[in-house]
Each structure stands twice: as C-alpha cells, then as structure tokens.
Amino acid sequence: MPTRKGYIFIGLNVVRALSIIALLLLFASSIVTMVHDVQSVNAFIAAGKANPNIRTVDTDTTANATDVDCLTADTDYVEGSTVPNQPAGAFWAVLNRLLIIFQVIVLIMSEVGWPAAFFNRFFPILGDAFGLGALGVIQCLLGAAVLSHHVDEFALVSAFFLFSLGCVNIFLGLVFRESVKWRRSPTAWHTQYEDTKPAILPTSRSPGQAPRPLVMSQGSTAAWDKEREAYGGYTGGADASRSGSLSSQKSGMGFGRQGEKAALSRGYTVTRPPEALPTYVPKPAAHARSSSAPSLGDSETAV
C-alpha cells in the first residue's frame, strides 16, 4: 500500500510526464506553423510579382479562391499565416518560432534532468536547487505567445494545454518549493526506500561463504562457562548465595585501585600510557632540575 510520500511521488511524476508531453506537442505544432507561414509568405510574394497592380481579390470572378491580396493596406497579416505585413515581418515570425522551439528543447531537457550539472551551473533556476515555479512561468509565457496569434487547432490545443500545465507547475512550486524535484526523483525515492529497510549488521565473511548462524553452539557455551569459572563465576551446581557474593565482589571492583590489585593478582599487568604533551610545554624533569640548581648553590654558600 503506497504511503503519503508514495502518492506525492506518483502525482509529481504524472505532472512531469504531462509537462513533457505538452512541450513535445508545442514543439511539433511550432514546426507545422512555421512551415505554413513560409508557404503563405512565398504565395504572397509570388502573387505580388505576378500582377503588381492587383489591389483586391474579386471572389465573384476569380475561380481560384487561394489568391492573396498582397497590396491591400487593410491587411495586417499575411493571409493564412501569423506573419505581420510589415518590413522584415517574415524574418521576425520565423525567428519567433525558432526561439520557441529552442526554449521547448531546453525545458524538456530540464524536465528529464539531463544534463543536471549544466543546469545547476549555467541555468540554476531550472536545476535541482530550485522548484517548479520558474519552469511554470516559462511554460505560461510560451503558451501565451502562441495563443496571442491566430493559429490552427493543433497549435491552439497544444498551447492551451501547455499554459494549463504551467499554472499547475507554479502551484506545485509554491507548495513544495525547492524540495519538489527531490521528491519526484526516482533515485531519491530509491534511496529513501533503502533507508526505510531494517538495518542488517555487517558480518566479516569472505564472498561466497555462507553467513554464520546467530545461535551459539554447545562448544562456545562450554567455553563461556569455563571463563566464568576462571573469573570466580558460579556454575549451575554452586550455591546461589556464594555466587551472589562473588558477583557482587567482582562488580564492585571497578576501575580503581581494587580492580588493579585484583587484575595483578590474576597475572594481568596494567600499563599506563605515556603522557602526550605539546612540544612547547617544558618537560617535568628539566623543570625540576632547573628549580633544584639554585637551592644547591645557596646551600654551598651557606656552608
């Protein structure tokens, strides 16, 4: 049964997949729109070169309904396109579509998470340290840029779908802030799942060797009993009161002089670690020798 974090992980990745699909649709629709714009501009230029004196198109006498009114001053856009009827209008229209396609490619790479190092260093608002707010704002801007022109149904649906996903990403960015990309990351989810597993104590064994059982054998139990007897412990047949007194005596020795004496009586030696002093601290022997020198001089003078 998925937990609350599991539902959040699934929901964020569903929004992520829909966002990638909306960007791909806008990518395809931008290419289609750009092709239609180029075809309309070519037809516009061809009609103007064929008859420069054409002012309007007479639809009653013209059999071809695709003729372009190329010289009418009332036409703000080239017919059947998003290209404005102004100097260098075709250039800016095509450049606009190319910039939209470039931004869509960058956003798709950001949603996929590759290359993460590039975004973290050169474009951090789309990197791992930021949330989805900036991504949603850019998606809304792209959708509004397409929806502000008269486009076909394919581009219209793609842009509206992307604008809706941009609003959702802005909302998710406000809710989860910078932790949203970590919450939806499959690697972070795998790490979090591994952390929830019970810890297994490491065992020192060679590869291919079967793990050792945790149940103590009879031989180890016998060795434990012998060690207890050596340290004055009690066995199953000993007196309970005597064993209690021995255990109390052994537990009361501690780490003081009594424990040291008990260890020496059993043959153990207790060594003291050498004193570790800094290099700038004078040695005690040298200090004592220097302090005793004036006293000897004073005694000889007194004699």
Tab-separated table of C-alpha atoms in Angstrom:
chain	number	residue	atom	x	y	z
A	1	MET	CA	0.000	0.000	0.000
A	2	PRO	CA	1.628	3.324	-1.027
A	3	THR	CA	2.252	5.821	1.735
A	4	ARG	CA	1.637	9.545	1.645
A	5	LYS	CA	5.112	10.118	0.213
A	6	GLY	CA	4.375	7.469	-2.397
A	7	TYR	CA	1.240	9.282	-3.562
A	8	ILE	CA	3.188	12.549	-3.731
A	9	PHE	CA	5.910	10.833	-5.767
A	10	ILE	CA	3.379	9.366	-8.199
A	11	GLY	CA	1.429	12.626	-8.556
A	12	LEU	CA	4.522	14.741	-9.198
A	13	ASN	CA	5.792	12.325	-11.828
A	14	VAL	CA	2.373	12.288	-13.545
A	15	VAL	CA	2.531	16.095	-13.795
A	16	ARG	CA	6.099	15.758	-15.017
A	17	ALA	CA	5.075	13.343	-17.787
A	18	LEU	CA	2.170	15.572	-18.838
A	19	SER	CA	4.504	18.557	-18.927
A	20	ILE	CA	6.917	16.728	-21.236
A	21	ILE	CA	4.003	15.684	-23.493
A	22	ALA	CA	2.721	19.279	-23.664
A	23	LEU	CA	6.193	20.527	-24.577
A	24	LEU	CA	6.521	17.909	-27.307
A	25	LEU	CA	3.118	18.926	-28.719
A	26	LEU	CA	4.149	22.577	-28.762
A	27	PHE	CA	7.427	21.605	-30.438
A	28	ALA	CA	5.578	19.802	-33.220
A	29	SER	CA	2.936	22.496	-33.622
A	30	SER	CA	5.594	25.217	-33.847
A	31	ILE	CA	7.313	23.377	-36.691
A	32	VAL	CA	3.975	22.945	-38.505
A	33	THR	CA	3.074	26.615	-38.014
A	34	MET	CA	6.485	27.749	-39.228
A	35	VAL	CA	6.116	25.655	-42.390
A	36	HIS	CA	2.655	27.131	-43.057
A	37	ASP	CA	3.992	30.651	-42.529
A	38	VAL	CA	6.788	30.115	-45.020
A	39	GLN	CA	4.346	28.727	-47.592
A	40	SER	CA	1.975	31.678	-47.103
A	41	VAL	CA	4.801	34.198	-47.459
A	42	ASN	CA	6.007	32.512	-50.633
A	43	ALA	CA	2.489	32.654	-52.066
A	44	PHE	CA	2.224	36.294	-51.009
A	45	ILE	CA	5.452	37.210	-52.788
A	46	ALA	CA	4.563	35.191	-55.897
A	47	ALA	CA	1.152	36.889	-56.217
A	48	GLY	CA	2.749	40.299	-55.864
A	49	LYS	CA	5.287	39.592	-58.586
A	50	ALA	CA	2.662	38.191	-60.981
A	51	ASN	CA	0.466	41.311	-61.063
A	52	PRO	CA	1.698	44.368	-59.134
A	53	ASN	CA	-1.490	46.314	-59.961
A	54	ILE	CA	-3.778	43.957	-58.027
A	55	ARG	CA	-5.494	45.896	-55.267
A	56	THR	CA	-8.248	43.479	-54.199
A	57	VAL	CA	-9.364	39.987	-54.988
A	58	ASP	CA	-12.679	39.654	-56.773
A	59	THR	CA	-14.056	36.453	-55.354
A	60	ASP	CA	-17.040	36.509	-57.766
A	61	THR	CA	-14.944	36.371	-60.925
A	62	THR	CA	-11.887	34.529	-59.640
A	63	ALA	CA	-12.053	30.780	-59.800
A	64	ASN	CA	-9.043	30.294	-57.584
A	65	ALA	CA	-10.038	31.138	-54.045
A	66	THR	CA	-6.456	30.927	-52.791
A	67	ASP	CA	-5.301	34.180	-54.398
A	68	VAL	CA	-3.596	36.555	-51.993
A	69	ASP	CA	-4.490	40.210	-51.598
A	70	CYS	CA	-0.852	41.251	-51.386
A	71	LEU	CA	-1.200	45.030	-51.732
A	72	THR	CA	-4.273	45.876	-49.689
A	73	ALA	CA	-3.384	48.297	-46.931
A	74	ASP	CA	-6.061	46.890	-44.599
A	75	THR	CA	-4.280	43.511	-44.281
A	76	ASP	CA	-2.194	43.443	-41.094
A	77	TYR	CA	-1.051	39.835	-41.511
A	78	VAL	CA	-0.213	37.744	-44.499
A	79	GLU	CA	-3.299	35.713	-45.245
A	80	GLY	CA	-3.260	32.218	-43.759
A	81	SER	CA	-0.215	32.841	-41.531
A	82	THR	CA	0.990	34.537	-38.380
A	83	VAL	CA	3.443	36.758	-40.299
A	84	PRO	CA	2.761	40.512	-39.934
A	85	ASN	CA	2.519	42.542	-43.138
A	86	GLN	CA	5.383	44.891	-42.320
A	87	PRO	CA	9.097	45.237	-43.149
A	88	ALA	CA	11.029	42.092	-42.120
A	89	GLY	CA	7.811	40.563	-40.815
A	90	ALA	CA	8.639	37.114	-42.138
A	91	PHE	CA	12.076	37.212	-40.515
A	92	TRP	CA	10.744	38.025	-37.058
A	93	ALA	CA	7.941	35.485	-37.346
A	94	VAL	CA	10.337	32.677	-38.243
A	95	LEU	CA	12.794	33.806	-35.551
A	96	ASN	CA	9.971	33.759	-33.020
A	97	ARG	CA	9.157	30.145	-33.889
A	98	LEU	CA	12.814	29.139	-33.725
A	99	LEU	CA	13.190	30.705	-30.279
A	100	ILE	CA	10.061	28.909	-29.073
A	101	ILE	CA	11.436	25.597	-30.357
A	102	PHE	CA	14.785	26.250	-28.633
A	103	GLN	CA	13.099	27.080	-25.316
A	104	VAL	CA	10.926	23.967	-25.580
A	105	ILE	CA	14.028	21.806	-26.073
A	106	VAL	CA	15.684	23.375	-23.010
A	107	LEU	CA	12.578	22.806	-20.878
A	108	ILE	CA	12.309	19.181	-21.998
A	109	MET	CA	15.952	18.592	-21.023
A	110	SER	CA	15.268	20.252	-17.677
A	111	GLU	CA	12.265	18.017	-17.030
A	112	VAL	CA	14.235	14.914	-17.976
A	113	GLY	CA	17.078	16.041	-15.694
A	114	TRP	CA	19.890	15.842	-18.236
A	115	PRO	CA	22.448	17.300	-18.090
A	116	ALA	CA	21.887	18.257	-14.455
A	117	ALA	CA	25.391	19.683	-13.984
A	118	PHE	CA	24.858	22.113	-16.881
A	119	PHE	CA	21.612	23.469	-15.446
A	120	ASN	CA	22.989	23.680	-11.893
A	121	ARG	CA	25.931	25.771	-13.076
A	122	PHE	CA	24.735	27.857	-16.032
A	123	PHE	CA	20.928	27.904	-15.610
A	124	PRO	CA	20.264	27.295	-11.897
A	125	ILE	CA	16.571	28.239	-11.931
A	126	LEU	CA	15.971	25.017	-13.891
A	127	GLY	CA	18.442	22.989	-11.816
A	128	ASP	CA	17.946	20.729	-8.836
A	129	ALA	CA	18.265	23.509	-6.248
A	130	PHE	CA	15.118	25.343	-7.441
A	131	GLY	CA	11.490	24.306	-7.584
A	132	LEU	CA	8.967	24.261	-10.421
A	133	GLY	CA	7.894	27.890	-10.194
A	134	ALA	CA	10.340	29.176	-12.820
A	135	LEU	CA	9.514	26.259	-15.114
A	136	GLY	CA	5.788	27.003	-14.842
A	137	VAL	CA	6.307	30.702	-15.572
A	138	ILE	CA	8.287	29.932	-18.747
A	139	GLN	CA	5.619	27.456	-19.858
A	140	CYS	CA	2.898	30.050	-19.341
A	141	LEU	CA	4.883	32.612	-21.338
A	142	LEU	CA	5.328	30.169	-24.225
A	143	GLY	CA	1.648	29.262	-24.212
A	144	ALA	CA	0.592	32.913	-24.140
A	145	ALA	CA	2.985	33.750	-27.006
A	146	VAL	CA	1.334	31.139	-29.201
A	147	LEU	CA	-2.226	31.863	-28.101
A	148	SER	CA	-1.816	35.570	-28.888
A	149	HIS	CA	-1.823	34.757	-32.639
A	150	HIS	CA	-4.439	33.256	-34.897
A	151	VAL	CA	-3.208	29.655	-35.249
A	152	ASP	CA	-4.714	26.367	-36.324
A	153	GLU	CA	-6.436	23.952	-33.964
A	154	PHE	CA	-3.353	21.798	-33.372
A	155	ALA	CA	-1.230	24.725	-32.205
A	156	LEU	CA	-4.190	26.143	-30.266
A	157	VAL	CA	-4.752	22.959	-28.251
A	158	SER	CA	-1.028	22.442	-27.652
A	159	ALA	CA	-0.506	25.996	-26.400
A	160	PHE	CA	-3.574	25.901	-24.142
A	161	PHE	CA	-2.502	22.539	-22.712
A	162	LEU	CA	0.989	23.884	-22.018
A	163	PHE	CA	-0.393	27.016	-20.376
A	164	SER	CA	-2.535	24.859	-18.072
A	165	LEU	CA	0.445	22.701	-17.094
A	166	GLY	CA	2.447	25.855	-16.430
A	167	CYS	CA	-0.168	27.004	-13.910
A	168	VAL	CA	-0.043	23.585	-12.227
A	169	ASN	CA	3.755	23.735	-12.004
A	170	ILE	CA	3.602	27.210	-10.475
A	171	PHE	CA	1.182	25.917	-7.834
A	172	LEU	CA	3.403	22.901	-7.081
A	173	GLY	CA	6.413	25.174	-6.843
A	174	LEU	CA	4.643	27.319	-4.256
A	175	VAL	CA	3.596	24.270	-2.229
A	176	PHE	CA	6.762	22.144	-2.237
A	177	ARG	CA	9.287	24.890	-3.071
A	178	GLU	CA	12.855	23.653	-3.683
A	179	SER	CA	12.199	20.095	-2.448
A	180	VAL	CA	9.792	19.208	-5.264
A	181	LYS	CA	12.466	17.899	-7.642
A	182	TRP	CA	13.948	15.752	-4.893
A	183	ARG	CA	10.515	14.356	-4.063
A	184	ARG	CA	9.841	13.302	-7.656
A	185	SER	CA	13.327	11.974	-8.414
A	186	PRO	CA	13.450	8.164	-8.880
A	187	THR	CA	16.979	7.978	-7.431
A	188	ALA	CA	15.953	9.891	-4.319
A	189	TRP	CA	12.884	7.660	-3.956
A	190	HIS	CA	15.108	4.552	-4.220
A	191	THR	CA	17.470	5.959	-1.570
A	192	GLN	CA	14.565	6.801	0.708
A	193	TYR	CA	13.144	3.300	0.234
A	194	GLU	CA	16.508	1.763	1.124
A	195	ASP	CA	16.697	3.900	4.272
A	196	THR	CA	13.351	2.553	5.469
A	197	LYS	CA	14.562	-1.055	5.312
A	198	PRO	CA	15.695	-2.662	8.588
A	199	ALA	CA	19.388	-2.357	9.197
A	200	ILE	CA	21.478	-5.515	8.810
A	201	LEU	CA	24.557	-5.861	10.933
A	202	PRO	CA	27.712	-6.347	8.859
A	203	THR	CA	29.480	-9.688	9.122
A	204	SER	CA	33.121	-10.376	8.407
A	205	ARG	CA	32.995	-13.207	5.895
A	206	SER	CA	34.552	-13.813	2.538
A	207	PRO	CA	32.486	-13.656	-0.677
A	208	GLY	CA	30.702	-16.906	-1.359
A	209	GLN	CA	30.816	-18.020	2.255
A	210	ALA	CA	27.525	-18.789	3.939
A	211	PRO	CA	26.562	-16.431	6.764
A	212	ARG	CA	27.247	-17.657	10.248
A	213	PRO	CA	24.250	-18.584	12.398
A	214	LEU	CA	23.454	-16.394	15.363
A	215	VAL	CA	22.705	-19.384	17.631
A	216	MET	CA	25.543	-20.276	19.981
A	217	SER	CA	26.821	-23.826	19.795
A	218	GLN	CA	27.456	-26.107	22.763
A	219	GLY	CA	31.223	-25.709	22.452
A	220	SER	CA	31.011	-21.963	22.731
A	221	THR	CA	28.665	-22.325	25.698
A	222	ALA	CA	31.170	-24.600	27.422
A	223	ALA	CA	33.964	-22.127	26.774
A	224	TRP	CA	31.808	-19.412	28.254
A	225	ASP	CA	31.191	-21.495	31.387
A	226	LYS	CA	34.925	-22.163	31.792
A	227	GLU	CA	35.648	-18.469	31.532
A	228	ARG	CA	33.040	-17.731	34.153
A	229	GLU	CA	34.622	-20.284	36.482
A	230	ALA	CA	38.091	-18.782	35.897
A	231	TYR	CA	36.832	-15.354	36.892
A	232	GLY	CA	35.141	-16.659	40.017
A	233	GLY	CA	31.741	-17.112	38.481
A	234	TYR	CA	29.261	-19.764	39.528
A	235	THR	CA	28.005	-22.852	37.787
A	236	GLY	CA	24.656	-24.487	37.866
A	237	GLY	CA	25.546	-26.665	40.884
A	238	ALA	CA	27.148	-23.939	43.034
A	239	ASP	CA	25.479	-22.264	45.928
A	240	ALA	CA	23.301	-19.263	44.982
A	241	SER	CA	24.369	-17.156	47.974
A	242	ARG	CA	28.044	-17.787	47.342
A	243	SER	CA	27.680	-16.927	43.678
A	244	GLY	CA	25.825	-13.756	44.564
A	245	SER	CA	28.571	-12.632	46.909
A	246	LEU	CA	31.268	-13.384	44.319
A	247	SER	CA	29.411	-11.483	41.632
A	248	SER	CA	28.904	-8.553	43.954
A	249	GLN	CA	32.605	-8.551	44.851
A	250	LYS	CA	33.610	-8.701	41.191
A	251	SER	CA	31.178	-5.998	40.162
A	252	GLY	CA	32.311	-3.715	42.999
A	253	MET	CA	35.971	-3.600	41.982
A	254	GLY	CA	35.534	-1.129	39.162
A	255	PHE	CA	38.484	0.620	37.588
A	256	GLY	CA	40.161	1.900	40.766
A	257	ARG	CA	42.939	0.527	42.951
A	258	GLN	CA	40.910	-2.519	43.975
A	259	GLY	CA	40.350	-3.514	40.391
A	260	GLU	CA	44.049	-3.015	39.638
A	261	LYS	CA	45.067	-5.185	42.573
A	262	ALA	CA	42.609	-7.896	41.531
A	263	ALA	CA	43.997	-7.819	37.990
A	264	LEU	CA	47.602	-8.067	39.264
A	265	SER	CA	46.710	-10.999	41.493
A	266	ARG	CA	45.340	-12.891	38.472
A	267	GLY	CA	48.554	-12.303	36.499
A	268	TYR	CA	47.422	-9.334	34.396
A	269	THR	CA	49.638	-6.292	34.017
A	270	VAL	CA	48.297	-2.781	33.856
A	271	THR	CA	50.354	-0.338	31.814
A	272	ARG	CA	49.981	3.399	31.835
A	273	PRO	CA	50.022	5.248	28.519
A	274	PRO	CA	52.874	7.743	28.072
A	275	GLU	CA	51.957	11.341	28.615
A	276	ALA	CA	51.454	13.175	25.369
A	277	LEU	CA	52.289	16.853	25.845
A	278	PRO	CA	52.673	19.585	23.229
A	279	THR	CA	56.170	20.436	22.027
A	280	TYR	CA	56.086	23.905	23.563
A	281	VAL	CA	55.429	22.593	27.106
A	282	PRO	CA	58.698	22.071	29.058
A	283	LYS	CA	59.429	18.590	30.314
A	284	PRO	CA	58.865	17.987	34.046
A	285	ALA	CA	62.402	16.615	34.576
A	286	ALA	CA	64.062	19.662	33.077
A	287	HIS	CA	61.833	21.942	35.102
A	288	ALA	CA	62.668	20.112	38.307
A	289	ARG	CA	66.412	20.153	37.541
A	290	SER	CA	66.383	23.890	36.863
A	291	SER	CA	64.426	24.561	40.047
A	292	SER	CA	66.788	22.473	42.205
A	293	ALA	CA	70.019	24.156	40.941
A	294	PRO	CA	69.685	27.465	42.869
A	295	SER	CA	68.877	25.603	46.058
A	296	LEU	CA	72.168	23.679	45.872
A	297	GLY	CA	74.134	26.872	45.285
A	298	ASP	CA	72.509	28.539	48.201
A	299	SER	CA	73.331	25.573	50.458
A	300	GLU	CA	77.004	25.588	49.476
A	301	THR	CA	77.203	29.303	50.090
A	302	ALA	CA	75.637	28.872	53.442
A	303	VAL	CA	78.148	26.186	54.395
